[in-house]
């Protein structure tokens, strides 16, 4: 049973460039969330996709956009890269779930993005 | 005020010690609560969910007090392999989807 996979593992870009990160969810999961983790901080929620639509969004500018495909895989796109975008980008997959016992999210290994 | 606040740590304890982490959250509409563990330069991994009734998994005990908006994690008989960053996590959002809000994490080092 494959877990969440992400590609690439590492990426180096320069300011102003654009980047696309990819995520395949855990088998059987249909919801994908993206997080940004800066060094020494907890992950910050970027957005969540379900049924190919963005369902929730965190406090990130429009430079951050995404997509979900019919097979539930997802992409995160970041335009006009800034030095401050350097971080670990994590993808998490889950099944819909409500209440106290719902909504566990499982993370992929992340993509480490460095912007020079 | 941060949505999820944790003890800043770091905690340095000997093997066999008992250590407790505390966490508070600000959104009273939060639905689910978790502790994740994150090793250096790795992804967060779900350690355990936290239920209002309290729950235990081996050496780990988690408790939730909704009235005080307080979450705790107790680790008994610490092992060297418990060394990691522990993240307090709260889920908010709709019934079908929801975002996770993380605390900044508490670093635990267990030494021989």
Tab-separated table of C-alpha atoms in Angstrom:
chain	number	residue	atom	x	y	z
A	1	UNK	CA	0.000	0.000	0.000
A	2	UNK	CA	1.852	3.090	-1.249
A	3	UNK	CA	1.810	6.102	0.993
A	4	UNK	CA	1.776	9.714	-0.115
A	5	UNK	CA	4.449	10.453	-2.699
A	6	UNK	CA	5.860	13.801	-3.770
A	7	UNK	CA	8.191	14.970	-6.497
A	8	UNK	CA	10.739	16.312	-6.846
A	9	UNK	CA	12.576	15.765	-3.571
A	10	UNK	CA	14.670	18.907	-3.861
A	11	UNK	CA	14.501	21.928	-6.122
A	12	UNK	CA	16.625	25.024	-6.536
A	13	UNK	CA	15.154	28.053	-8.311
A	14	UNK	CA	15.983	31.734	-8.638
A	15	UNK	CA	13.821	34.701	-7.714
A	16	UNK	CA	11.061	35.413	-10.189
A	17	UNK	CA	10.894	31.878	-11.548
A	18	UNK	CA	7.898	29.567	-11.379
A	19	UNK	CA	7.769	26.088	-9.846
A	20	UNK	CA	5.394	23.111	-9.951
A	21	UNK	CA	5.365	20.482	-7.218
A	22	UNK	CA	3.516	17.186	-7.502
A	23	UNK	CA	1.734	14.896	-5.083
A	24	UNK	CA	0.071	11.501	-5.302
A	25	UNK	CA	-2.202	10.694	-2.377
A	26	UNK	CA	-2.308	7.504	-0.359
A	27	UNK	CA	-4.327	4.765	-2.030
A	28	UNK	CA	-8.027	5.269	-1.365
A	29	UNK	CA	-7.696	8.905	-0.285
A	30	UNK	CA	-9.495	11.598	-2.243
A	31	UNK	CA	-8.555	14.832	-0.471
A	32	UNK	CA	-5.193	16.558	-0.804
A	33	UNK	CA	-3.892	19.405	1.327
A	34	UNK	CA	-0.702	21.407	0.866
A	35	UNK	CA	1.423	22.923	3.629
A	36	UNK	CA	4.513	25.115	3.760
A	37	UNK	CA	7.032	24.542	6.544
A	38	UNK	CA	9.739	27.116	7.148
A	39	UNK	CA	12.780	26.144	9.186
A	40	UNK	CA	11.996	25.916	12.885
A	41	UNK	CA	8.262	26.387	12.416
A	42	UNK	CA	5.234	24.144	12.227
A	43	UNK	CA	3.628	23.548	8.828
A	44	UNK	CA	1.287	26.294	7.558
A	45	UNK	CA	-1.843	25.374	5.600
A	46	UNK	CA	-1.850	26.583	1.985
A	47	UNK	CA	-5.003	25.006	0.502
A	48	UNK	CA	-7.031	21.825	0.196
A	49	UNK	CA	-8.492	20.071	-2.840
A	50	UNK	CA	-11.431	17.717	-3.005
A	51	UNK	CA	-13.339	16.638	-6.111
A	52	UNK	CA	-10.930	18.700	-8.224
A	53	UNK	CA	-11.923	21.955	-6.513
A	54	UNK	CA	-10.137	24.146	-3.990
A	55	UNK	CA	-12.242	23.791	-0.833
A	56	UNK	CA	-10.293	25.819	1.711
A	57	UNK	CA	-7.416	28.243	1.516
A	58	UNK	CA	-4.985	29.549	4.084
A	59	UNK	CA	-3.398	32.963	4.212
A	60	UNK	CA	-1.239	32.668	1.101
A	61	UNK	CA	-1.127	35.073	-1.884
A	62	UNK	CA	-2.529	34.275	-5.308
A	63	UNK	CA	0.970	33.397	-6.472
A	64	UNK	CA	0.209	30.032	-4.900
A	65	UNK	CA	-2.225	28.004	-6.967
A	66	UNK	CA	-3.096	24.380	-7.324
A	67	UNK	CA	-4.916	21.723	-9.195
A	68	UNK	CA	-6.347	18.293	-8.526
A	69	UNK	CA	-6.708	15.688	-11.246
A	70	UNK	CA	-9.415	13.027	-11.663
A	71	UNK	CA	-7.059	10.417	-10.188
A	72	UNK	CA	-6.844	12.604	-7.032
A	73	UNK	CA	-3.194	13.563	-7.592
A	74	UNK	CA	-2.415	17.233	-7.184
A	75	UNK	CA	-0.019	19.992	-8.177
A	76	UNK	CA	1.090	23.093	-6.338
A	77	UNK	CA	2.259	25.996	-8.487
A	78	UNK	CA	4.136	29.010	-7.192
A	79	UNK	CA	4.743	31.983	-9.491
A	80	UNK	CA	7.187	34.865	-9.173
A	81	UNK	CA	9.248	33.107	-6.519
A	82	UNK	CA	10.576	35.126	-3.597
A	83	UNK	CA	13.470	34.296	-1.306
A	84	UNK	CA	10.905	33.812	1.476
A	85	UNK	CA	9.282	30.954	-0.441
A	86	UNK	CA	12.244	28.751	0.481
A	87	UNK	CA	10.734	26.005	2.623
A	88	UNK	CA	9.687	22.375	2.834
A	89	UNK	CA	6.417	21.891	0.950
A	90	UNK	CA	4.337	19.071	2.314
A	91	UNK	CA	1.394	17.317	0.775
A	92	UNK	CA	-1.089	15.440	2.940
A	93	UNK	CA	-3.912	13.155	1.917
A	94	UNK	CA	-7.035	12.146	3.781
A	95	UNK	CA	-10.545	10.853	3.533
A	96	UNK	CA	-13.398	13.146	4.458
A	97	UNK	CA	-14.233	12.753	8.103
A	98	UNK	CA	-16.087	14.727	10.670
A	99	UNK	CA	-16.182	14.914	14.389
A	100	UNK	CA	-13.539	14.045	16.887
A	101	UNK	CA	-12.388	10.888	15.125
A	102	UNK	CA	-12.354	12.216	11.586
A	103	UNK	CA	-10.007	13.791	9.143
A	104	UNK	CA	-6.641	12.228	9.866
A	105	UNK	CA	-4.092	13.497	7.357
A	106	UNK	CA	-1.031	11.572	6.231
A	107	UNK	CA	1.994	13.413	4.892
A	108	UNK	CA	4.359	12.790	2.044
A	109	UNK	CA	8.133	13.249	2.408
A	110	UNK	CA	7.957	16.806	1.100
A	111	UNK	CA	9.748	18.854	-1.534
A	112	UNK	CA	12.535	21.074	-0.252
A	113	UNK	CA	12.514	24.279	-2.303
A	114	UNK	CA	15.433	26.689	-2.212
A	115	UNK	CA	15.042	30.082	-3.879
A	116	UNK	CA	18.300	31.926	-4.592
B	1	UNK	CA	-2.472	35.185	19.735
B	2	UNK	CA	-1.403	32.051	17.867
B	3	UNK	CA	-4.142	29.556	17.059
B	4	UNK	CA	-2.168	26.695	18.587
B	5	UNK	CA	0.468	27.305	21.243
B	6	UNK	CA	2.872	24.770	22.682
B	7	UNK	CA	5.498	24.693	25.380
B	8	UNK	CA	8.554	26.140	23.670
B	9	UNK	CA	10.957	23.541	25.074
B	10	UNK	CA	13.431	22.136	24.312
B	11	UNK	CA	13.129	19.230	26.692
B	12	UNK	CA	16.235	17.221	27.535
B	13	UNK	CA	15.466	14.115	29.595
B	14	UNK	CA	17.275	10.882	30.518
B	15	UNK	CA	16.122	7.518	29.304
B	16	UNK	CA	13.278	6.202	31.425
B	17	UNK	CA	11.971	9.623	32.372
B	18	UNK	CA	8.374	10.746	32.080
B	19	UNK	CA	7.814	13.916	30.093
B	20	UNK	CA	4.660	15.954	29.493
B	21	UNK	CA	3.859	18.376	26.702
B	22	UNK	CA	1.076	20.929	26.891
B	23	UNK	CA	-0.792	22.786	24.204
B	24	UNK	CA	-3.636	25.314	24.036
B	25	UNK	CA	-5.817	26.250	21.085
B	26	UNK	CA	-7.936	29.321	20.460
B	27	UNK	CA	-10.693	28.158	18.094
B	28	UNK	CA	-13.512	26.665	20.146
B	29	UNK	CA	-15.058	25.237	16.941
B	30	UNK	CA	-12.089	22.901	16.471
B	31	UNK	CA	-13.218	19.386	15.757
B	32	UNK	CA	-10.301	17.000	15.941
B	33	UNK	CA	-7.009	16.996	17.751
B	34	UNK	CA	-3.766	15.183	17.114
B	35	UNK	CA	-0.167	14.822	18.109
B	36	UNK	CA	2.282	14.415	15.274
B	37	UNK	CA	5.938	13.546	15.564
B	38	UNK	CA	8.541	14.974	13.202
B	39	UNK	CA	12.116	13.743	12.919
B	40	UNK	CA	14.807	16.066	11.630
B	41	UNK	CA	14.251	16.955	7.953
B	42	UNK	CA	11.433	14.424	7.636
B	43	UNK	CA	7.681	14.742	7.253
B	44	UNK	CA	5.301	14.879	10.246
B	45	UNK	CA	3.936	11.477	11.186
B	46	UNK	CA	0.702	10.937	13.061
B	47	UNK	CA	1.485	9.800	16.586
B	48	UNK	CA	-2.042	9.669	17.932
B	49	UNK	CA	-5.443	11.304	17.893
B	50	UNK	CA	-6.679	12.975	21.055
B	51	UNK	CA	-10.194	12.282	22.262
B	52	UNK	CA	-12.312	13.985	24.895
B	53	UNK	CA	-12.392	10.735	26.853
B	54	UNK	CA	-8.588	10.595	26.878
B	55	UNK	CA	-6.689	7.845	25.136
B	56	UNK	CA	-3.574	5.793	25.560
B	57	UNK	CA	-1.267	4.018	23.131
B	58	UNK	CA	1.448	2.086	24.906
B	59	UNK	CA	3.726	4.567	26.654
B	60	UNK	CA	1.827	7.545	25.263
B	61	UNK	CA	-1.245	9.131	26.861
B	62	UNK	CA	-3.147	12.031	25.330
B	63	UNK	CA	-5.804	14.151	26.985
B	64	UNK	CA	-8.158	16.858	25.815
B	65	UNK	CA	-10.038	19.423	27.856
B	66	UNK	CA	-12.490	21.198	25.557
B	67	UNK	CA	-13.649	23.615	28.251
B	68	UNK	CA	-10.098	24.863	28.814
B	69	UNK	CA	-9.088	24.335	25.167
B	70	UNK	CA	-6.086	22.397	26.374
B	71	UNK	CA	-4.338	19.297	25.009
B	72	UNK	CA	-1.595	17.255	26.596
B	73	UNK	CA	0.732	14.396	25.744
B	74	UNK	CA	2.467	12.263	28.349
B	75	UNK	CA	5.357	9.995	27.435
B	76	UNK	CA	6.345	7.412	30.033
B	77	UNK	CA	9.615	5.455	30.173
B	78	UNK	CA	11.272	7.619	27.495
B	79	UNK	CA	13.428	5.874	24.897
B	80	UNK	CA	16.299	7.295	22.862
B	81	UNK	CA	14.111	6.777	19.800
B	82	UNK	CA	11.515	9.199	21.213
B	83	UNK	CA	13.872	12.089	20.402
B	84	UNK	CA	12.000	14.225	17.863
B	85	UNK	CA	9.860	17.349	17.528
B	86	UNK	CA	6.317	16.883	18.800
B	87	UNK	CA	3.630	18.915	17.066
B	88	UNK	CA	0.256	19.710	18.587
B	89	UNK	CA	-2.319	19.829	15.794
B	90	UNK	CA	-5.918	21.003	15.634
B	91	UNK	CA	-8.377	20.394	12.788
B	92	UNK	CA	-10.957	22.998	11.897
B	93	UNK	CA	-13.246	23.402	8.948
B	94	UNK	CA	-16.279	21.781	7.410
B	95	UNK	CA	-17.609	18.361	8.148
B	96	UNK	CA	-16.039	16.869	5.043
B	97	UNK	CA	-12.832	18.813	4.769
B	98	UNK	CA	-10.676	20.624	7.182
B	99	UNK	CA	-7.341	22.259	7.589
B	100	UNK	CA	-4.787	21.305	10.165
B	101	UNK	CA	-3.298	24.058	12.282
B	102	UNK	CA	0.044	23.188	13.827
B	103	UNK	CA	1.801	24.479	16.878
B	104	UNK	CA	5.432	25.417	16.387
B	105	UNK	CA	6.551	22.145	17.926
B	106	UNK	CA	8.487	21.113	20.998
B	107	UNK	CA	11.875	19.487	20.623
B	108	UNK	CA	12.503	16.456	22.814
B	109	UNK	CA	15.947	14.972	23.287
B	110	UNK	CA	16.258	11.763	25.285
B	111	UNK	CA	19.835	11.058	26.389
B	112	UNK	CA	21.442	7.904	27.792
